[in-house]
């Protein structure tokens, strides 16, 4: 069974640009969550999508947005990039998502570097 | 506010030297506590879920236990391949609330 797939693995962008990251969940999983991981802050929750609807949103500025498609694949977008956005962005999927007590399954992330 | 604190931040062990990692949590009702392993350059890999105080789960050299305020990940006779960062996360028992992660314990096992 294929795991969670994230593309691309690495990105280098310049301040002010925008970026789109992609995530394909495990087959049959309807929930996709996004996390930002940095050495200082650990994993910080960005948002969760379930059946194309945003179910939860973390404490990030509006420059961070996402969406989910009918096949459960998800994208997140960061506009007007700042140096502090450099991080590992992780996508995770689960069958029913937050609140049901089942574990998240993570992809290997997209390493974003903003120069 | 839901919080997870892991200690120590880093741990260095000799091969075969058993030890424990701690995860203390403050949450308004616990639906589940999760342990993950993360290798450099990879995403977290799910290890265990614990749901109620007194519960224990085992996998090879790892055993996870849960009390009302904390969880321990016991590593028995570790090997160098157990070197990784171990993450603890809690699922609050309040609606559709996302997982709250600790900052992890970075474990190094020296041959």
mmCIF file with all atom_site columns, C-alpha atoms in Angstrom:
data_model
loop_
_atom_site.group_PDB
_atom_site.id
_atom_site.type_symbol
_atom_site.label_atom_id
_atom_site.label_alt_id
_atom_site.label_comp_id
_atom_site.label_asym_id
_atom_site.label_entity_id
_atom_site.label_seq_id
_atom_site.pdbx_PDB_ins_code
_atom_site.Cartn_x
_atom_site.Cartn_y
_atom_site.Cartn_z
_atom_site.occupancy
_atom_site.B_iso_or_equiv
_atom_site.pdbx_formal_charge
_atom_site.auth_seq_id
_atom_site.auth_comp_id
_atom_site.auth_asym_id
_atom_site.auth_atom_id
_atom_site.pdbx_PDB_model_num
ATOM 1   C CA . UNK A 1 1   ? 0.000   0.000  0.000  1.00 0.00 ? 1   UNK A CA 1
ATOM 2   C CA . UNK A 1 2   ? 1.521   3.320  -1.041 1.00 0.00 ? 2   UNK A CA 1
ATOM 3   C CA . UNK A 1 3   ? 2.216   5.841  1.689  1.00 0.00 ? 3   UNK A CA 1
ATOM 4   C CA . UNK A 1 4   ? 1.710   9.581  1.736  1.00 0.00 ? 4   UNK A CA 1
ATOM 5   C CA . UNK A 1 5   ? 3.502   11.234 -1.174 1.00 0.00 ? 5   UNK A CA 1
ATOM 6   C CA . UNK A 1 6   ? 4.696   14.819 -1.104 1.00 0.00 ? 6   UNK A CA 1
ATOM 7   C CA . UNK A 1 7   ? 6.128   16.779 -4.000 1.00 0.00 ? 7   UNK A CA 1
ATOM 8   C CA . UNK A 1 8   ? 8.499   18.347 -4.522 1.00 0.00 ? 8   UNK A CA 1
ATOM 9   C CA . UNK A 1 9   ? 11.020  17.139 -1.899 1.00 0.00 ? 9   UNK A CA 1
ATOM 10  C CA . UNK A 1 10  ? 13.086  20.304 -2.043 1.00 0.00 ? 10  UNK A CA 1
ATOM 11  C CA . UNK A 1 11  ? 12.366  23.907 -3.028 1.00 0.00 ? 11  UNK A CA 1
ATOM 12  C CA . UNK A 1 12  ? 14.445  27.050 -3.017 1.00 0.00 ? 12  UNK A CA 1
ATOM 13  C CA . UNK A 1 13  ? 12.556  30.309 -3.387 1.00 0.00 ? 13  UNK A CA 1
ATOM 14  C CA . UNK A 1 14  ? 13.258  34.000 -3.025 1.00 0.00 ? 14  UNK A CA 1
ATOM 15  C CA . UNK A 1 15  ? 11.557  36.348 -0.578 1.00 0.00 ? 15  UNK A CA 1
ATOM 16  C CA . UNK A 1 16  ? 8.315   37.686 -1.964 1.00 0.00 ? 16  UNK A CA 1
ATOM 17  C CA . UNK A 1 17  ? 7.645   34.736 -4.244 1.00 0.00 ? 17  UNK A CA 1
ATOM 18  C CA . UNK A 1 18  ? 4.863   32.220 -3.741 1.00 0.00 ? 18  UNK A CA 1
ATOM 19  C CA . UNK A 1 19  ? 5.004   28.434 -3.593 1.00 0.00 ? 19  UNK A CA 1
ATOM 20  C CA . UNK A 1 20  ? 2.609   25.493 -3.940 1.00 0.00 ? 20  UNK A CA 1
ATOM 21  C CA . UNK A 1 21  ? 3.223   22.149 -2.273 1.00 0.00 ? 21  UNK A CA 1
ATOM 22  C CA . UNK A 1 22  ? 1.378   18.956 -3.140 1.00 0.00 ? 22  UNK A CA 1
ATOM 23  C CA . UNK A 1 23  ? 0.288   15.954 -1.091 1.00 0.00 ? 23  UNK A CA 1
ATOM 24  C CA . UNK A 1 24  ? -1.281  12.639 -2.125 1.00 0.00 ? 24  UNK A CA 1
ATOM 25  C CA . UNK A 1 25  ? -2.756  10.777 0.872  1.00 0.00 ? 25  UNK A CA 1
ATOM 26  C CA . UNK A 1 26  ? -2.929  7.053  1.458  1.00 0.00 ? 26  UNK A CA 1
ATOM 27  C CA . UNK A 1 27  ? -5.696  5.490  -0.605 1.00 0.00 ? 27  UNK A CA 1
ATOM 28  C CA . UNK A 1 28  ? -8.978  5.572  1.313  1.00 0.00 ? 28  UNK A CA 1
ATOM 29  C CA . UNK A 1 29  ? -7.878  8.369  3.646  1.00 0.00 ? 29  UNK A CA 1
ATOM 30  C CA . UNK A 1 30  ? -10.176 11.360 3.484  1.00 0.00 ? 30  UNK A CA 1
ATOM 31  C CA . UNK A 1 31  ? -8.375  13.674 5.899  1.00 0.00 ? 31  UNK A CA 1
ATOM 32  C CA . UNK A 1 32  ? -5.200  15.577 5.114  1.00 0.00 ? 32  UNK A CA 1
ATOM 33  C CA . UNK A 1 33  ? -3.348  17.695 7.672  1.00 0.00 ? 33  UNK A CA 1
ATOM 34  C CA . UNK A 1 34  ? -0.412  19.990 7.129  1.00 0.00 ? 34  UNK A CA 1
ATOM 35  C CA . UNK A 1 35  ? 2.338   20.769 9.649  1.00 0.00 ? 35  UNK A CA 1
ATOM 36  C CA . UNK A 1 36  ? 5.324   23.071 9.626  1.00 0.00 ? 36  UNK A CA 1
ATOM 37  C CA . UNK A 1 37  ? 8.453   21.724 11.321 1.00 0.00 ? 37  UNK A CA 1
ATOM 38  C CA . UNK A 1 38  ? 11.347  23.917 12.411 1.00 0.00 ? 38  UNK A CA 1
ATOM 39  C CA . UNK A 1 39  ? 14.191  23.172 14.842 1.00 0.00 ? 39  UNK A CA 1
ATOM 40  C CA . UNK A 1 40  ? 13.028  25.782 17.310 1.00 0.00 ? 40  UNK A CA 1
ATOM 41  C CA . UNK A 1 41  ? 9.261   25.269 17.274 1.00 0.00 ? 41  UNK A CA 1
ATOM 42  C CA . UNK A 1 42  ? 8.868   21.600 16.438 1.00 0.00 ? 42  UNK A CA 1
ATOM 43  C CA . UNK A 1 43  ? 5.718   20.563 14.575 1.00 0.00 ? 43  UNK A CA 1
ATOM 44  C CA . UNK A 1 44  ? 3.178   23.343 14.284 1.00 0.00 ? 44  UNK A CA 1
ATOM 45  C CA . UNK A 1 45  ? -0.298  22.620 12.919 1.00 0.00 ? 45  UNK A CA 1
ATOM 46  C CA . UNK A 1 46  ? -1.267  24.570 9.803  1.00 0.00 ? 46  UNK A CA 1
ATOM 47  C CA . UNK A 1 47  ? -4.652  23.195 8.738  1.00 0.00 ? 47  UNK A CA 1
ATOM 48  C CA . UNK A 1 48  ? -6.714  20.092 8.139  1.00 0.00 ? 48  UNK A CA 1
ATOM 49  C CA . UNK A 1 49  ? -8.987  19.231 5.254  1.00 0.00 ? 49  UNK A CA 1
ATOM 50  C CA . UNK A 1 50  ? -11.666 16.590 5.216  1.00 0.00 ? 50  UNK A CA 1
ATOM 51  C CA . UNK A 1 51  ? -13.831 15.867 2.180  1.00 0.00 ? 51  UNK A CA 1
ATOM 52  C CA . UNK A 1 52  ? -12.690 19.102 0.498  1.00 0.00 ? 52  UNK A CA 1
ATOM 53  C CA . UNK A 1 53  ? -13.630 21.261 3.497  1.00 0.00 ? 53  UNK A CA 1
ATOM 54  C CA . UNK A 1 54  ? -11.231 22.957 5.883  1.00 0.00 ? 54  UNK A CA 1
ATOM 55  C CA . UNK A 1 55  ? -11.986 21.477 9.283  1.00 0.00 ? 55  UNK A CA 1
ATOM 56  C CA . UNK A 1 56  ? -9.311  23.158 11.380 1.00 0.00 ? 56  UNK A CA 1
ATOM 57  C CA . UNK A 1 57  ? -6.831  25.976 11.034 1.00 0.00 ? 57  UNK A CA 1
ATOM 58  C CA . UNK A 1 58  ? -3.745  26.696 13.103 1.00 0.00 ? 58  UNK A CA 1
ATOM 59  C CA . UNK A 1 59  ? -2.349  30.035 14.164 1.00 0.00 ? 59  UNK A CA 1
ATOM 60  C CA . UNK A 1 60  ? -0.631  31.031 10.930 1.00 0.00 ? 60  UNK A CA 1
ATOM 61  C CA . UNK A 1 61  ? -1.087  34.195 8.851  1.00 0.00 ? 61  UNK A CA 1
ATOM 62  C CA . UNK A 1 62  ? -3.421  34.305 5.876  1.00 0.00 ? 62  UNK A CA 1
ATOM 63  C CA . UNK A 1 63  ? -0.440  33.918 3.523  1.00 0.00 ? 63  UNK A CA 1
ATOM 64  C CA . UNK A 1 64  ? -0.738  30.211 4.239  1.00 0.00 ? 64  UNK A CA 1
ATOM 65  C CA . UNK A 1 65  ? -3.665  28.572 2.509  1.00 0.00 ? 65  UNK A CA 1
ATOM 66  C CA . UNK A 1 66  ? -4.679  25.174 1.290  1.00 0.00 ? 66  UNK A CA 1
ATOM 67  C CA . UNK A 1 67  ? -7.281  23.158 -0.500 1.00 0.00 ? 67  UNK A CA 1
ATOM 68  C CA . UNK A 1 68  ? -8.351  19.592 -1.043 1.00 0.00 ? 68  UNK A CA 1
ATOM 69  C CA . UNK A 1 69  ? -9.625  18.014 -4.210 1.00 0.00 ? 69  UNK A CA 1
ATOM 70  C CA . UNK A 1 70  ? -12.360 15.433 -4.705 1.00 0.00 ? 70  UNK A CA 1
ATOM 71  C CA . UNK A 1 71  ? -9.764  12.639 -4.887 1.00 0.00 ? 71  UNK A CA 1
ATOM 72  C CA . UNK A 1 72  ? -8.469  13.729 -1.422 1.00 0.00 ? 72  UNK A CA 1
ATOM 73  C CA . UNK A 1 73  ? -5.210  15.092 -2.821 1.00 0.00 ? 73  UNK A CA 1
ATOM 74  C CA . UNK A 1 74  ? -4.267  18.379 -1.198 1.00 0.00 ? 74  UNK A CA 1
ATOM 75  C CA . UNK A 1 75  ? -2.192  21.432 -1.932 1.00 0.00 ? 75  UNK A CA 1
ATOM 76  C CA . UNK A 1 76  ? -0.923  24.190 0.285  1.00 0.00 ? 76  UNK A CA 1
ATOM 77  C CA . UNK A 1 77  ? 0.148   27.594 -0.907 1.00 0.00 ? 77  UNK A CA 1
ATOM 78  C CA . UNK A 1 78  ? 2.357   30.184 0.732  1.00 0.00 ? 78  UNK A CA 1
ATOM 79  C CA . UNK A 1 79  ? 2.303   33.650 -0.772 1.00 0.00 ? 79  UNK A CA 1
ATOM 80  C CA . UNK A 1 80  ? 4.750   36.518 -0.285 1.00 0.00 ? 80  UNK A CA 1
ATOM 81  C CA . UNK A 1 81  ? 7.414   34.256 1.171  1.00 0.00 ? 81  UNK A CA 1
ATOM 82  C CA . UNK A 1 82  ? 9.471   35.418 4.135  1.00 0.00 ? 82  UNK A CA 1
ATOM 83  C CA . UNK A 1 83  ? 12.816  34.122 5.386  1.00 0.00 ? 83  UNK A CA 1
ATOM 84  C CA . UNK A 1 84  ? 11.051  32.664 8.434  1.00 0.00 ? 84  UNK A CA 1
ATOM 85  C CA . UNK A 1 85  ? 8.975   30.401 6.224  1.00 0.00 ? 85  UNK A CA 1
ATOM 86  C CA . UNK A 1 86  ? 12.012  28.193 5.658  1.00 0.00 ? 86  UNK A CA 1
ATOM 87  C CA . UNK A 1 87  ? 11.019  24.858 7.150  1.00 0.00 ? 87  UNK A CA 1
ATOM 88  C CA . UNK A 1 88  ? 10.075  21.263 6.514  1.00 0.00 ? 88  UNK A CA 1
ATOM 89  C CA . UNK A 1 89  ? 6.414   21.107 5.522  1.00 0.00 ? 89  UNK A CA 1
ATOM 90  C CA . UNK A 1 90  ? 4.797   17.810 6.385  1.00 0.00 ? 90  UNK A CA 1
ATOM 91  C CA . UNK A 1 91  ? 1.554   16.373 5.132  1.00 0.00 ? 91  UNK A CA 1
ATOM 92  C CA . UNK A 1 92  ? -0.268  13.630 7.010  1.00 0.00 ? 92  UNK A CA 1
ATOM 93  C CA . UNK A 1 93  ? -3.365  11.617 6.217  1.00 0.00 ? 93  UNK A CA 1
ATOM 94  C CA . UNK A 1 94  ? -5.856  9.558  8.181  1.00 0.00 ? 94  UNK A CA 1
ATOM 95  C CA . UNK A 1 95  ? -9.199  7.912  7.475  1.00 0.00 ? 95  UNK A CA 1
ATOM 96  C CA . UNK A 1 96  ? -11.444 10.246 9.456  1.00 0.00 ? 96  UNK A CA 1
ATOM 97  C CA . UNK A 1 97  ? -9.083  12.917 10.706 1.00 0.00 ? 97  UNK A CA 1
ATOM 98  C CA . UNK A 1 98  ? -8.817  14.816 13.946 1.00 0.00 ? 98  UNK A CA 1
ATOM 99  C CA . UNK A 1 99  ? -10.930 13.755 16.839 1.00 0.00 ? 99  UNK A CA 1
ATOM 100 C CA . UNK A 1 100 ? -11.363 10.084 16.074 1.00 0.00 ? 100 UNK A CA 1
ATOM 101 C CA . UNK A 1 101 ? -8.246  8.910  17.918 1.00 0.00 ? 101 UNK A CA 1
ATOM 102 C CA . UNK A 1 102 ? -6.580  7.272  14.942 1.00 0.00 ? 102 UNK A CA 1
ATOM 103 C CA . UNK A 1 103 ? -2.937  8.045  14.123 1.00 0.00 ? 103 UNK A CA 1
ATOM 104 C CA . UNK A 1 104 ? -1.725  10.338 11.382 1.00 0.00 ? 104 UNK A CA 1
ATOM 105 C CA . UNK A 1 105 ? 0.496   8.893  8.669  1.00 0.00 ? 105 UNK A CA 1
ATOM 106 C CA . UNK A 1 106 ? 3.120   11.330 7.425  1.00 0.00 ? 106 UNK A CA 1
ATOM 107 C CA . UNK A 1 107 ? 4.878   11.875 4.154  1.00 0.00 ? 107 UNK A CA 1
ATOM 108 C CA . UNK A 1 108 ? 8.583   12.699 3.994  1.00 0.00 ? 108 UNK A CA 1
ATOM 109 C CA . UNK A 1 109 ? 7.919   16.391 3.622  1.00 0.00 ? 109 UNK A CA 1
ATOM 110 C CA . UNK A 1 110 ? 8.939   19.254 1.395  1.00 0.00 ? 110 UNK A CA 1
ATOM 111 C CA . UNK A 1 111 ? 12.039  21.133 2.497  1.00 0.00 ? 111 UNK A CA 1
ATOM 112 C CA . UNK A 1 112 ? 11.461  24.808 1.652  1.00 0.00 ? 112 UNK A CA 1
ATOM 113 C CA . UNK A 1 113 ? 14.355  27.250 1.754  1.00 0.00 ? 113 UNK A CA 1
ATOM 114 C CA . UNK A 1 114 ? 13.644  30.957 1.333  1.00 0.00 ? 114 UNK A CA 1
ATOM 115 C CA . UNK A 1 115 ? 16.610  33.180 0.426  1.00 0.00 ? 115 UNK A CA 1
ATOM 116 C CA . UNK B 2 1   ? -4.058  25.278 26.710 1.00 0.00 ? 1   UNK B CA 1
ATOM 117 C CA . UNK B 2 2   ? -3.064  21.789 25.609 1.00 0.00 ? 2   UNK B CA 1
ATOM 118 C CA . UNK B 2 3   ? 0.676   21.211 26.048 1.00 0.00 ? 3   UNK B CA 1
ATOM 119 C CA . UNK B 2 4   ? 3.190   18.421 25.574 1.00 0.00 ? 4   UNK B CA 1
ATOM 120 C CA . UNK B 2 5   ? 6.685   18.508 27.085 1.00 0.00 ? 5   UNK B CA 1
ATOM 121 C CA . UNK B 2 6   ? 9.308   15.908 26.271 1.00 0.00 ? 6   UNK B CA 1
ATOM 122 C CA . UNK B 2 7   ? 12.476  15.226 28.218 1.00 0.00 ? 7   UNK B CA 1
ATOM 123 C CA . UNK B 2 8   ? 15.349  15.010 27.866 1.00 0.00 ? 8   UNK B CA 1
ATOM 124 C CA . UNK B 2 9   ? 15.888  17.047 24.695 1.00 0.00 ? 9   UNK B CA 1
ATOM 125 C CA . UNK B 2 10  ? 18.790  14.802 23.755 1.00 0.00 ? 10  UNK B CA 1
ATOM 126 C CA . UNK B 2 11  ? 20.017  11.468 25.055 1.00 0.00 ? 11  UNK B CA 1
ATOM 127 C CA . UNK B 2 12  ? 23.204  9.618  24.274 1.00 0.00 ? 12  UNK B CA 1
ATOM 128 C CA . UNK B 2 13  ? 23.379  5.916  25.123 1.00 0.00 ? 13  UNK B CA 1
ATOM 129 C CA . UNK B 2 14  ? 25.892  3.157  24.693 1.00 0.00 ? 14  UNK B CA 1
ATOM 130 C CA . UNK B 2 15  ? 24.651  0.159  22.754 1.00 0.00 ? 15  UNK B CA 1
ATOM 131 C CA . UNK B 2 16  ? 22.808  -2.116 25.202 1.00 0.00 ? 16  UNK B CA 1
ATOM 132 C CA . UNK B 2 17  ? 22.259  0.649  27.791 1.00 0.00 ? 17  UNK B CA 1
ATOM 133 C CA . UNK B 2 18  ? 18.513  0.742  28.513 1.00 0.00 ? 18  UNK B CA 1
ATOM 134 C CA . UNK B 2 19  ? 16.737  4.023  29.293 1.00 0.00 ? 19  UNK B CA 1
ATOM 135 C CA . UNK B 2 20  ? 13.407  5.869  29.156 1.00 0.00 ? 20  UNK B CA 1
ATOM 136 C CA . UNK B 2 21  ? 12.092  8.946  27.409 1.00 0.00 ? 21  UNK B CA 1
ATOM 137 C CA . UNK B 2 22  ? 9.429   11.053 29.082 1.00 0.00 ? 22  UNK B CA 1
ATOM 138 C CA . UNK B 2 23  ? 6.374   12.802 27.677 1.00 0.00 ? 23  UNK B CA 1
ATOM 139 C CA . UNK B 2 24  ? 4.369   14.982 30.076 1.00 0.00 ? 24  UNK B CA 1
ATOM 140 C CA . UNK B 2 25  ? 1.072   16.382 28.907 1.00 0.00 ? 25  UNK B CA 1
ATOM 141 C CA . UNK B 2 26  ? -1.616  18.819 29.948 1.00 0.00 ? 26  UNK B CA 1
ATOM 142 C CA . UNK B 2 27  ? -4.826  18.332 28.021 1.00 0.00 ? 27  UNK B CA 1
ATOM 143 C CA . UNK B 2 28  ? -8.503  18.876 28.583 1.00 0.00 ? 28  UNK B CA 1
ATOM 144 C CA . UNK B 2 29  ? -9.390  15.224 28.325 1.00 0.00 ? 29  UNK B CA 1
ATOM 145 C CA . UNK B 2 30  ? -7.224  12.716 26.476 1.00 0.00 ? 30  UNK B CA 1
ATOM 146 C CA . UNK B 2 31  ? -8.548  10.836 23.484 1.00 0.00 ? 31  UNK B CA 1
ATOM 147 C CA . UNK B 2 32  ? -5.186  9.304  22.589 1.00 0.00 ? 32  UNK B CA 1
ATOM 148 C CA . UNK B 2 33  ? -1.426  9.659  22.971 1.00 0.00 ? 33  UNK B CA 1
ATOM 149 C CA . UNK B 2 34  ? 0.855   8.835  20.063 1.00 0.00 ? 34  UNK B CA 1
ATOM 150 C CA . UNK B 2 35  ? 4.543   8.058  19.745 1.00 0.00 ? 35  UNK B CA 1
ATOM 151 C CA . UNK B 2 36  ? 6.415   8.632  16.507 1.00 0.00 ? 36  UNK B CA 1
ATOM 152 C CA . UNK B 2 37  ? 9.975   8.064  15.349 1.00 0.00 ? 37  UNK B CA 1
ATOM 153 C CA . UNK B 2 38  ? 11.587  10.528 12.942 1.00 0.00 ? 38  UNK B CA 1
ATOM 154 C CA . UNK B 2 39  ? 14.813  9.901  11.053 1.00 0.00 ? 39  UNK B CA 1
ATOM 155 C CA . UNK B 2 40  ? 16.768  12.823 9.553  1.00 0.00 ? 40  UNK B CA 1
ATOM 156 C CA . UNK B 2 41  ? 15.264  14.044 6.302  1.00 0.00 ? 41  UNK B CA 1
ATOM 157 C CA . UNK B 2 42  ? 12.114  11.939 6.709  1.00 0.00 ? 42  UNK B CA 1
ATOM 158 C CA . UNK B 2 43  ? 8.632   12.356 8.061  1.00 0.00 ? 43  UNK B CA 1
ATOM 159 C CA . UNK B 2 44  ? 7.530   10.968 11.430 1.00 0.00 ? 44  UNK B CA 1
ATOM 160 C CA . UNK B 2 45  ? 6.811   7.233  11.447 1.00 0.00 ? 45  UNK B CA 1
ATOM 161 C CA . UNK B 2 46  ? 3.955   6.040  13.644 1.00 0.00 ? 46  UNK B CA 1
ATOM 162 C CA . UNK B 2 47  ? 4.935   3.705  16.513 1.00 0.00 ? 47  UNK B CA 1
ATOM 163 C CA . UNK B 2 48  ? 2.163   3.439  19.137 1.00 0.00 ? 48  UNK B CA 1
ATOM 164 C CA . UNK B 2 49  ? -1.202  4.736  20.258 1.00 0.00 ? 49  UNK B CA 1
ATOM 165 C CA . UNK B 2 50  ? -2.189  4.665  23.944 1.00 0.00 ? 50  UNK B CA 1
ATOM 166 C CA . UNK B 2 51  ? -5.735  5.487  25.016 1.00 0.00 ? 51  UNK B CA 1
ATOM 167 C CA . UNK B 2 52  ? -6.040  5.032  28.774 1.00 0.00 ? 52  UNK B CA 1
ATOM 168 C CA . UNK B 2 53  ? -3.917  5.114  31.923 1.00 0.00 ? 53  UNK B CA 1
ATOM 169 C CA . UNK B 2 54  ? -2.252  1.784  32.611 1.00 0.00 ? 54  UNK B CA 1
ATOM 170 C CA . UNK B 2 55  ? -2.098  0.790  28.974 1.00 0.00 ? 55  UNK B CA 1
ATOM 171 C CA . UNK B 2 56  ? 1.168   -0.564 27.555 1.00 0.00 ? 56  UNK B CA 1
ATOM 172 C CA . UNK B 2 57  ? 2.279   -1.311 23.990 1.00 0.00 ? 57  UNK B CA 1
ATOM 173 C CA . UNK B 2 58  ? 5.460   -3.066 22.824 1.00 0.00 ? 58  UNK B CA 1
ATOM 174 C CA . UNK B 2 59  ? 7.351   -3.315 19.575 1.00 0.00 ? 59  UNK B CA 1
ATOM 175 C CA . UNK B 2 60  ? 10.770  -4.955 19.437 1.00 0.00 ? 60  UNK B CA 1
ATOM 176 C CA . UNK B 2 61  ? 13.003  -3.036 21.893 1.00 0.00 ? 61  UNK B CA 1
ATOM 177 C CA . UNK B 2 62  ? 10.411  -0.317 22.556 1.00 0.00 ? 62  UNK B CA 1
ATOM 178 C CA . UNK B 2 63  ? 7.667   -0.258 25.171 1.00 0.00 ? 63  UNK B CA 1
ATOM 179 C CA . UNK B 2 64  ? 5.299   2.657  25.691 1.00 0.00 ? 64  UNK B CA 1
ATOM 180 C CA . UNK B 2 65  ? 3.347   3.198  28.906 1.00 0.00 ? 65  UNK B CA 1
ATOM 181 C CA . UNK B 2 66  ? 0.730   5.752  29.925 1.00 0.00 ? 66  UNK B CA 1
ATOM 182 C CA . UNK B 2 67  ? -0.362  7.385  33.183 1.00 0.00 ? 67  UNK B CA 1
ATOM 183 C CA . UNK B 2 68  ? -2.846  10.206 33.733 1.00 0.00 ? 68  UNK B CA 1
ATOM 184 C CA . UNK B 2 69  ? -0.154  12.863 33.348 1.00 0.00 ? 69  UNK B CA 1
ATOM 185 C CA . UNK B 2 70  ? 2.686   11.332 31.354 1.00 0.00 ? 70  UNK B CA 1
ATOM 186 C CA . UNK B 2 71  ? 3.897   8.623  29.063 1.00 0.00 ? 71  UNK B CA 1
ATOM 187 C CA . UNK B 2 72  ? 7.216   6.826  28.934 1.00 0.00 ? 72  UNK B CA 1
ATOM 188 C CA . UNK B 2 73  ? 8.976   5.229  26.014 1.00 0.00 ? 73  UNK B CA 1
ATOM 189 C CA . UNK B 2 74  ? 11.274  2.549  27.385 1.00 0.00 ? 74  UNK B CA 1
ATOM 190 C CA . UNK B 2 75  ? 14.138  1.405  25.189 1.00 0.00 ? 75  UNK B CA 1
ATOM 191 C CA . UNK B 2 76  ? 15.648  -1.927 26.166 1.00 0.00 ? 76  UNK B CA 1
ATOM 192 C CA . UNK B 2 77  ? 19.170  -2.840 25.017 1.00 0.00 ? 77  UNK B CA 1
ATOM 193 C CA . UNK B 2 78  ? 19.175  -0.223 22.240 1.00 0.00 ? 78  UNK B CA 1
ATOM 194 C CA . UNK B 2 79  ? 21.117  -0.626 19.020 1.00 0.00 ? 79  UNK B CA 1
ATOM 195 C CA . UNK B 2 80  ? 22.657  2.101  16.821 1.00 0.00 ? 80  UNK B CA 1
ATOM 196 C CA . UNK B 2 81  ? 19.733  1.762  14.403 1.00 0.00 ? 81  UNK B CA 1
ATOM 197 C CA . UNK B 2 82  ? 17.422  3.018  17.167 1.00 0.00 ? 82  UNK B CA 1
ATOM 198 C CA . UNK B 2 83  ? 19.068  6.444  16.845 1.00 0.00 ? 83  UNK B CA 1
ATOM 199 C CA . UNK B 2 84  ? 16.365  8.931  15.825 1.00 0.00 ? 84  UNK B CA 1
ATOM 200 C CA . UNK B 2 85  ? 14.171  11.682 17.201 1.00 0.00 ? 85  UNK B CA 1
ATOM 201 C CA . UNK B 2 86  ? 11.176  10.354 19.119 1.00 0.00 ? 86  UNK B CA 1
ATOM 202 C CA . UNK B 2 87  ? 8.060   12.511 19.100 1.00 0.00 ? 87  UNK B CA 1
ATOM 203 C CA . UNK B 2 88  ? 5.077   12.375 21.420 1.00 0.00 ? 88  UNK B CA 1
ATOM 204 C CA . UNK B 2 89  ? 1.674   13.825 20.490 1.00 0.00 ? 89  UNK B CA 1
ATOM 205 C CA . UNK B 2 90  ? -1.703  14.035 22.211 1.00 0.00 ? 90  UNK B CA 1
ATOM 206 C CA . UNK B 2 91  ? -5.185  14.063 20.784 1.00 0.00 ? 91  UNK B CA 1
ATOM 207 C CA . UNK B 2 92  ? -7.473  16.174 23.019 1.00 0.00 ? 92  UNK B CA 1
ATOM 208 C CA . UNK B 2 93  ? -10.915 14.819 23.685 1.00 0.00 ? 93  UNK B CA 1
ATOM 209 C CA . UNK B 2 94  ? -12.725 17.937 22.507 1.00 0.00 ? 94  UNK B CA 1
ATOM 210 C CA . UNK B 2 95  ? -14.321 17.868 19.086 1.00 0.00 ? 95  UNK B CA 1
ATOM 211 C CA . UNK B 2 96  ? -12.179 17.903 15.983 1.00 0.00 ? 96  UNK B CA 1
ATOM 212 C CA . UNK B 2 97  ? -8.992  19.125 17.620 1.00 0.00 ? 97  UNK B CA 1
ATOM 213 C CA . UNK B 2 98  ? -5.664  18.456 15.875 1.00 0.00 ? 98  UNK B CA 1
ATOM 214 C CA . UNK B 2 99  ? -2.752  16.589 17.425 1.00 0.00 ? 99  UNK B CA 1
ATOM 215 C CA . UNK B 2 100 ? -0.464  18.603 19.682 1.00 0.00 ? 100 UNK B CA 1
ATOM 216 C CA . UNK B 2 101 ? 3.188   17.559 19.391 1.00 0.00 ? 101 UNK B CA 1
ATOM 217 C CA . UNK B 2 102 ? 6.088   17.793 21.788 1.00 0.00 ? 102 UNK B CA 1
ATOM 218 C CA . UNK B 2 103 ? 9.459   18.956 20.483 1.00 0.00 ? 103 UNK B CA 1
ATOM 219 C CA . UNK B 2 104 ? 10.944  15.483 20.661 1.00 0.00 ? 104 UNK B CA 1
ATOM 220 C CA . UNK B 2 105 ? 13.888  13.662 22.196 1.00 0.00 ? 105 UNK B CA 1
ATOM 221 C CA . UNK B 2 106 ? 16.914  13.177 19.987 1.00 0.00 ? 106 UNK B CA 1
ATOM 222 C CA . UNK B 2 107 ? 18.361  9.751  20.776 1.00 0.00 ? 107 UNK B CA 1
ATOM 223 C CA . UNK B 2 108 ? 21.869  8.692  19.798 1.00 0.00 ? 108 UNK B CA 1
ATOM 224 C CA . UNK B 2 109 ? 22.996  5.115  20.402 1.00 0.00 ? 109 UNK B CA 1
ATOM 225 C CA . UNK B 2 110 ? 26.743  4.591  20.175 1.00 0.00 ? 110 UNK B CA 1
ATOM 226 C CA . UNK B 2 111 ? 28.243  1.211  19.254 1.00 0.00 ? 111 UNK B CA 1
#
